[in-house]
Short mmCIF file of C-alpha atoms in Angstrom, two decimals:
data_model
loop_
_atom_site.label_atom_id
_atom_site.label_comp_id
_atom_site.label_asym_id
_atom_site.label_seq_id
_atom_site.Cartn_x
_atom_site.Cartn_y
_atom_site.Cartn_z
CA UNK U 1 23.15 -9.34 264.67
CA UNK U 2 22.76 -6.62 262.02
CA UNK U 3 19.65 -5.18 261.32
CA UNK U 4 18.74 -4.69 258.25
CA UNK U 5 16.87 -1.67 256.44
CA UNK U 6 14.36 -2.16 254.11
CA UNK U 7 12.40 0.70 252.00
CA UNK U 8 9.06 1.77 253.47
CA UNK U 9 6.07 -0.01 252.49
CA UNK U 10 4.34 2.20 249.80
CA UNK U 11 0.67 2.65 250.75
CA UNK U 12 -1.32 4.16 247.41
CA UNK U 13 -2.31 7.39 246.62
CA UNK U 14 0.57 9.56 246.21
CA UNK U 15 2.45 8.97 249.28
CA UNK U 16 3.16 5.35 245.99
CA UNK U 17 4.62 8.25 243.70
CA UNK U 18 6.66 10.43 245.60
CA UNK U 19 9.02 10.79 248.46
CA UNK U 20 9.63 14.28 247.82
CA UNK U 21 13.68 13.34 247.55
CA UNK U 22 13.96 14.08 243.21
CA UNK U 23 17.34 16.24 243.47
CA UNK U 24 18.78 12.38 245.22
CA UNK U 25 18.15 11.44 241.26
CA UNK U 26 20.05 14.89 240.27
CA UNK U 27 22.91 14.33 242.64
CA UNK U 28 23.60 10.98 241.43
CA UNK U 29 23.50 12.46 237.36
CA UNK U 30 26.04 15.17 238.61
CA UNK U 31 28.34 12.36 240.38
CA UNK U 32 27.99 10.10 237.17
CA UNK U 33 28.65 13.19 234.89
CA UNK U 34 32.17 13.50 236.25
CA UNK U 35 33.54 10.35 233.67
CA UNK U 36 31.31 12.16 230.59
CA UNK U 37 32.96 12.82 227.43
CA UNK U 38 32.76 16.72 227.58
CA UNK U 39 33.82 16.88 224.23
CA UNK U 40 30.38 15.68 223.20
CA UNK U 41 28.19 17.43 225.79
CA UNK U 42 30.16 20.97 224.79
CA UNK U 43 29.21 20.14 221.30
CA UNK U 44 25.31 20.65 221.13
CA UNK U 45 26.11 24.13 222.36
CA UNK U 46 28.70 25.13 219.51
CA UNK U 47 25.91 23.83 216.79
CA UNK U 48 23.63 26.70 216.80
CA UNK U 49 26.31 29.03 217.51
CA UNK U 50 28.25 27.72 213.82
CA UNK U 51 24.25 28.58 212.57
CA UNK U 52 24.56 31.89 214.05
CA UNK U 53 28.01 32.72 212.55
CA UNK U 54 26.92 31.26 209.36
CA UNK U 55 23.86 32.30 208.83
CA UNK U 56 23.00 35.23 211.21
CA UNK U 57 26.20 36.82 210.32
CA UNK U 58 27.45 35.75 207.22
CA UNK U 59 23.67 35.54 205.12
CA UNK U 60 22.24 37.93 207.56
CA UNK U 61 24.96 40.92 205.61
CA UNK U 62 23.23 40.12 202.53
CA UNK U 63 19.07 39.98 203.99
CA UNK U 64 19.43 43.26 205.84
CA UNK U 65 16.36 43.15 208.00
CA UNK U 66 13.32 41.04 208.67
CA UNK U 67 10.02 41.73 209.51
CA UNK U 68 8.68 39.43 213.22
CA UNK U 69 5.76 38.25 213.81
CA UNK U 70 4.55 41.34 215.62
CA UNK U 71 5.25 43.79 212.68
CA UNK U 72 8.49 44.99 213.58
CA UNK U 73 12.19 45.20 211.91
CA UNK U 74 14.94 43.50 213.12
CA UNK U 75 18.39 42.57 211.64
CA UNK U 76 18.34 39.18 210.56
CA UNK U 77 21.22 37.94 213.34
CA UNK U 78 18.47 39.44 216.11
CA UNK U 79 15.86 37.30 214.87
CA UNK U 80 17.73 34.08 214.27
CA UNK U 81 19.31 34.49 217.65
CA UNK U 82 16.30 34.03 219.96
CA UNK U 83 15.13 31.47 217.57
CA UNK U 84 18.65 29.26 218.07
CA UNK U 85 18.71 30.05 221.77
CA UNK U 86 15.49 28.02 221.79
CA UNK U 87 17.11 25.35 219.86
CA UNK U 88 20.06 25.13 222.30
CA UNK U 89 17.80 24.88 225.36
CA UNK U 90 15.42 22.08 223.31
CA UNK U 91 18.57 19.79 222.17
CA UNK U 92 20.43 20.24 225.56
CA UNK U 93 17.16 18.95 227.65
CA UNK U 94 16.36 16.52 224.60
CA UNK U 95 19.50 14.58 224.84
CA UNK U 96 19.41 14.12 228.32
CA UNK U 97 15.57 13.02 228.94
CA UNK U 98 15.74 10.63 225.59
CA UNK U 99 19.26 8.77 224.43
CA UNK U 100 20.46 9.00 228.47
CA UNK U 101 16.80 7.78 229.92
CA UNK U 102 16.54 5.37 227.21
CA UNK U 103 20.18 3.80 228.04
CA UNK U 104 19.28 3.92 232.08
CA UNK U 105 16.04 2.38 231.63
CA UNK U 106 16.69 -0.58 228.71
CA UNK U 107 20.59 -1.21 229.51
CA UNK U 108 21.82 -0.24 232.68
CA UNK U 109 18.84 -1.35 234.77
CA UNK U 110 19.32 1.90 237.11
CA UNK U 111 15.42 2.63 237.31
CA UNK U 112 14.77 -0.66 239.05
CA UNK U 113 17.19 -0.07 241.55
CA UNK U 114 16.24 3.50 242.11
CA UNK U 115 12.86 2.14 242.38
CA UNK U 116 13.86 -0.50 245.29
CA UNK U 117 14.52 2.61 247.52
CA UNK U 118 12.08 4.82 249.10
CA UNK U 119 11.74 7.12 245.87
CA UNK U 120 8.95 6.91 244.11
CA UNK U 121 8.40 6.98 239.92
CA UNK U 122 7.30 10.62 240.50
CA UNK U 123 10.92 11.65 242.13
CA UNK U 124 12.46 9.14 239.34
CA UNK U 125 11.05 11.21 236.44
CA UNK U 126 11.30 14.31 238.08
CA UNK U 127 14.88 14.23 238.98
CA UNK U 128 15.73 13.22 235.59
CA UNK U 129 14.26 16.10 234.03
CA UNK U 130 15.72 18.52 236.23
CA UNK U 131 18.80 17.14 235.56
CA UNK U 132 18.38 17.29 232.10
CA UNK U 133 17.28 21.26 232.28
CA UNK U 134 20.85 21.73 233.94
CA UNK U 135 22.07 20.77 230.74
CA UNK U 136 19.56 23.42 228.48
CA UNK U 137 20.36 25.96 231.39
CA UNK U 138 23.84 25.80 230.43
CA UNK U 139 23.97 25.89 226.85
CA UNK U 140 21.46 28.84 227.27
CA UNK U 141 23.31 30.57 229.51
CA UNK U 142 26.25 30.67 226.84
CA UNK U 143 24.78 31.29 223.89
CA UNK U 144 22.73 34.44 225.71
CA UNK U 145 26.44 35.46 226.34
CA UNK U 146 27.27 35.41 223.15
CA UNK U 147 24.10 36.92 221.89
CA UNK U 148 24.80 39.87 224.56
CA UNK U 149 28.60 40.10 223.35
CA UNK U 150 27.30 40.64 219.43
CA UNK U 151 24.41 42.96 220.56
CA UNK U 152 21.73 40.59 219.36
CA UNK U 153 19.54 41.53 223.09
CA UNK U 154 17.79 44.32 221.47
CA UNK U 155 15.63 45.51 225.22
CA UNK U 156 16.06 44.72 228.52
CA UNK U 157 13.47 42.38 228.45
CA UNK U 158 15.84 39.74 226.62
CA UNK U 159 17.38 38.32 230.10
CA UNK U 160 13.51 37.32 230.68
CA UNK U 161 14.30 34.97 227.71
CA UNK U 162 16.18 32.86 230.32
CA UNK U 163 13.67 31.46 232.60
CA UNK U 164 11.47 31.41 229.12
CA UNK U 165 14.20 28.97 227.85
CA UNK U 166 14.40 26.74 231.13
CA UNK U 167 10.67 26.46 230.26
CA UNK U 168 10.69 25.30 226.86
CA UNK U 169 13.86 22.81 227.88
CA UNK U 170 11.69 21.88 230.90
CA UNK U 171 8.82 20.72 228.19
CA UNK U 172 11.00 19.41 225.85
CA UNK U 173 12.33 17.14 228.70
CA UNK U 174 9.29 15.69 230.47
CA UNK U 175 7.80 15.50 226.78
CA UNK U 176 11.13 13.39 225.53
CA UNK U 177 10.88 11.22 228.70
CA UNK U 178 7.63 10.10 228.58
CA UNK U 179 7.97 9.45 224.91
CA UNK U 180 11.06 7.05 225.39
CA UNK U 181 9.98 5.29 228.09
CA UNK U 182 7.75 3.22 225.06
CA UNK U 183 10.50 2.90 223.22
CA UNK U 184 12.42 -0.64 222.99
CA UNK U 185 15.20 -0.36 220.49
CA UNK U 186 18.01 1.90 218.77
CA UNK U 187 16.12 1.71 216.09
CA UNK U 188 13.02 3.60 217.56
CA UNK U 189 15.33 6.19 218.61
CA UNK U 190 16.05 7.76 214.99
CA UNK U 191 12.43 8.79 215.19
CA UNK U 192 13.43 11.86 217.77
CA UNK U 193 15.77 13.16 215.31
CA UNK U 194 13.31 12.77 212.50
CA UNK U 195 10.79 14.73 214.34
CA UNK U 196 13.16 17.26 215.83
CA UNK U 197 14.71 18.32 212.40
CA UNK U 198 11.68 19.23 210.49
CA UNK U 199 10.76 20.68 213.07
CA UNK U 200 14.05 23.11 213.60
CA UNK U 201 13.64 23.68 210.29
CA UNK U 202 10.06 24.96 209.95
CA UNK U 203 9.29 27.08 212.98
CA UNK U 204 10.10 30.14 212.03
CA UNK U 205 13.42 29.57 213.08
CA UNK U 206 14.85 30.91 210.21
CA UNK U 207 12.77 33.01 208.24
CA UNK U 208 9.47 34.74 209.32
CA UNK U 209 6.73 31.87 209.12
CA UNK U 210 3.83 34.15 206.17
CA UNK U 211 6.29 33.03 203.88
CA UNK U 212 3.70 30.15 203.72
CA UNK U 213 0.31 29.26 203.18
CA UNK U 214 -2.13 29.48 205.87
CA UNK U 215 -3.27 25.55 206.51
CA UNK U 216 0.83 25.32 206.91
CA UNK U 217 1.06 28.07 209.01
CA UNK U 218 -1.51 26.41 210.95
CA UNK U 219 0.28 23.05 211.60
CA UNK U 220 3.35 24.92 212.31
CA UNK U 221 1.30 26.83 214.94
CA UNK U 222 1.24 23.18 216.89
CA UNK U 223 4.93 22.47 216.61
CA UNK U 224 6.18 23.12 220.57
CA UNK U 225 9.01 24.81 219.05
CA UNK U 226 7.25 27.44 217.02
CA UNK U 227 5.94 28.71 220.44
CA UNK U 228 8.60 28.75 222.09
CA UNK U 229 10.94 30.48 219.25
CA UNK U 230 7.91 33.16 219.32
CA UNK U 231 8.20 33.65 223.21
CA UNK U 232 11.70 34.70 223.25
CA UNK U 233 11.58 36.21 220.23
CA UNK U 234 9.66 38.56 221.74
CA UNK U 235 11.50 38.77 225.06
CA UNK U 236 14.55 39.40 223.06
CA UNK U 237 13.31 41.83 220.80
CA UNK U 238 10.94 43.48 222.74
CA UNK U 239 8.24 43.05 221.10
CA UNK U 240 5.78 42.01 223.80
CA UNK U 241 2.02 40.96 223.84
CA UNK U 242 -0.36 39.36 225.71
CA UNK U 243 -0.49 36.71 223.37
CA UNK U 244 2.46 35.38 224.61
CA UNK U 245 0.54 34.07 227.69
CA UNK U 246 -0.34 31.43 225.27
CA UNK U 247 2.72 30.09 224.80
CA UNK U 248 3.38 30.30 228.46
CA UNK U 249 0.38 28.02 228.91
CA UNK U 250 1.28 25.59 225.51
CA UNK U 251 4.28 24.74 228.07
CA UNK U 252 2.89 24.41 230.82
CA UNK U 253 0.00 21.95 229.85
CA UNK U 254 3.48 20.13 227.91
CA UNK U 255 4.88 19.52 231.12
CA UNK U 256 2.10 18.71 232.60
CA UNK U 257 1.53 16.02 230.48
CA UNK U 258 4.86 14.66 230.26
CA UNK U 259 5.15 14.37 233.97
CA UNK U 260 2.01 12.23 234.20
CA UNK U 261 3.00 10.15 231.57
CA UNK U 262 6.06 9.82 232.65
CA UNK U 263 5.19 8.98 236.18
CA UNK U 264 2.24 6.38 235.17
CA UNK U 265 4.77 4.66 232.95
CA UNK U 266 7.55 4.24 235.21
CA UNK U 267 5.20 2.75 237.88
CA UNK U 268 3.66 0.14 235.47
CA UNK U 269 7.22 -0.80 234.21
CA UNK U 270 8.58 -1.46 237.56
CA UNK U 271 5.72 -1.24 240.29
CA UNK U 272 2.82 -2.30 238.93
#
């Protein structure tokens, strides 16, 4: 006779939640990576580089230097830079906690399975955002290269703006997840870009952020991006305060947030 092995009973509390076994979630991304189309993974890193050669190189000839937040001059290229290294890290942890979650959870049925095991929703949503940071990682990783290669790192401070990246992509991604585990259709999934675009766009990504009035330099102020563009920014350009602690903190209350939501969502889809 053959036995057969059936998942531990979960018992409440958190021992319901977690099994303390999320990088089983990231090894099975990495094995299911392999048949990817890297042809469309590679290309959310060359966007903001095209901005950078555009824009940071091309325009930035013409602009000469800009004036940061912190009162300083910088070439144009060295403040777009940090700004699109941000980007990279946001779009590379986006894609992976929203249009890839979304697929998993509404098409190919893999959370209910995952959920028949011993893991809990907590290693579920955890191991999917960790597996989506490899993703920011990387495209951070290159475009620092490539800021490093054109002299765009203006102090030594600027490889700090790596683990400040893995950060922002690590918000980004419990944020996105949360947010599409409500959502039901296609549809509902334009409204990511149609936050995420404005929001590229305006957060002083660009161009330095007094260019506008105050009440819209206060909404920009609560834009996740705007802080995180300003924290490296700053590691990148040297330009530190302790007022970056606040941005720290704006990220870590994100993540927070997004794990809970996350976590409480999963469980009443498939638990509960």
């Amino acid at each position: 006779m053959t036995a057969v092995q059936t998942a531990p009973p979960r018992t409440g509390g958190v021992r319901a939640l977690w099994a303390g076994n999320p990088f089983a979630v990231v090894q099975r991304g990495l094995i299911a990576a392999r048949s990817s189309s890297w042809a469309i993974v590679l290309s959310g890193f060359f966007e903001p580089v095209f901005y950078l050669a555009s824009m940071g190189i091309g325009l930035g000839s013409l602009i000469g230097e800009v004036q940061t937040s912190q009162g300083g001059e910088v070439p144009y290229a060295a403040f777009i830079a940090p700004a699109l290294l941000t980007v990279s890290a946001m779009n590379g942890a986006i894609y992976d906690s929203t249009w890839n979650v979304f697929f998993k959870l509404n098409y190919g049925k893999l959370y209910e399975g995952m959920l028949a095991t011993s893991l809990g929703p907590l290693d579920v949503a955890l191991g999917e955002i960790l597996y989506a940071l490899l993703r920011g990682l990387l495209y951070a990783t290159g475009f620092m290269l490539i800021m490093q290669l054109l002299g765009l790192n203006l102090a030594p401070t600027a490889i700090l703006a790596l683990p400040a990246v893995l950060l922002v992509a690590f918000g980004f991604a419990s944020l996105g997840m949360a947010i599409t585990s409500y959502m039901k259709t296609f549809q509902h999934m334009d409204w990511i870009n149609f936050v995420l675009l404005p929001m590229f766009l305006f957060s002083a990504t660009l161009y330095p952020i007094d260019i506008y009035p105050a009440w819209i330099q206060s909404v920009i102020m609560a834009f996740p991006l705007w802080h995180g563009v300003e924290l490296v920014r700053g590691l990148t350009t040297g330009a530190l305060s302790v007022g970056m602690l606040w941005h720290v903190l704006y990220y870590v209350v994100m993540i927070g947030i997004g794990l809970v939501f996350t976590t409480r969502r999963l469980r009443a889809l498939f638990l509960d």
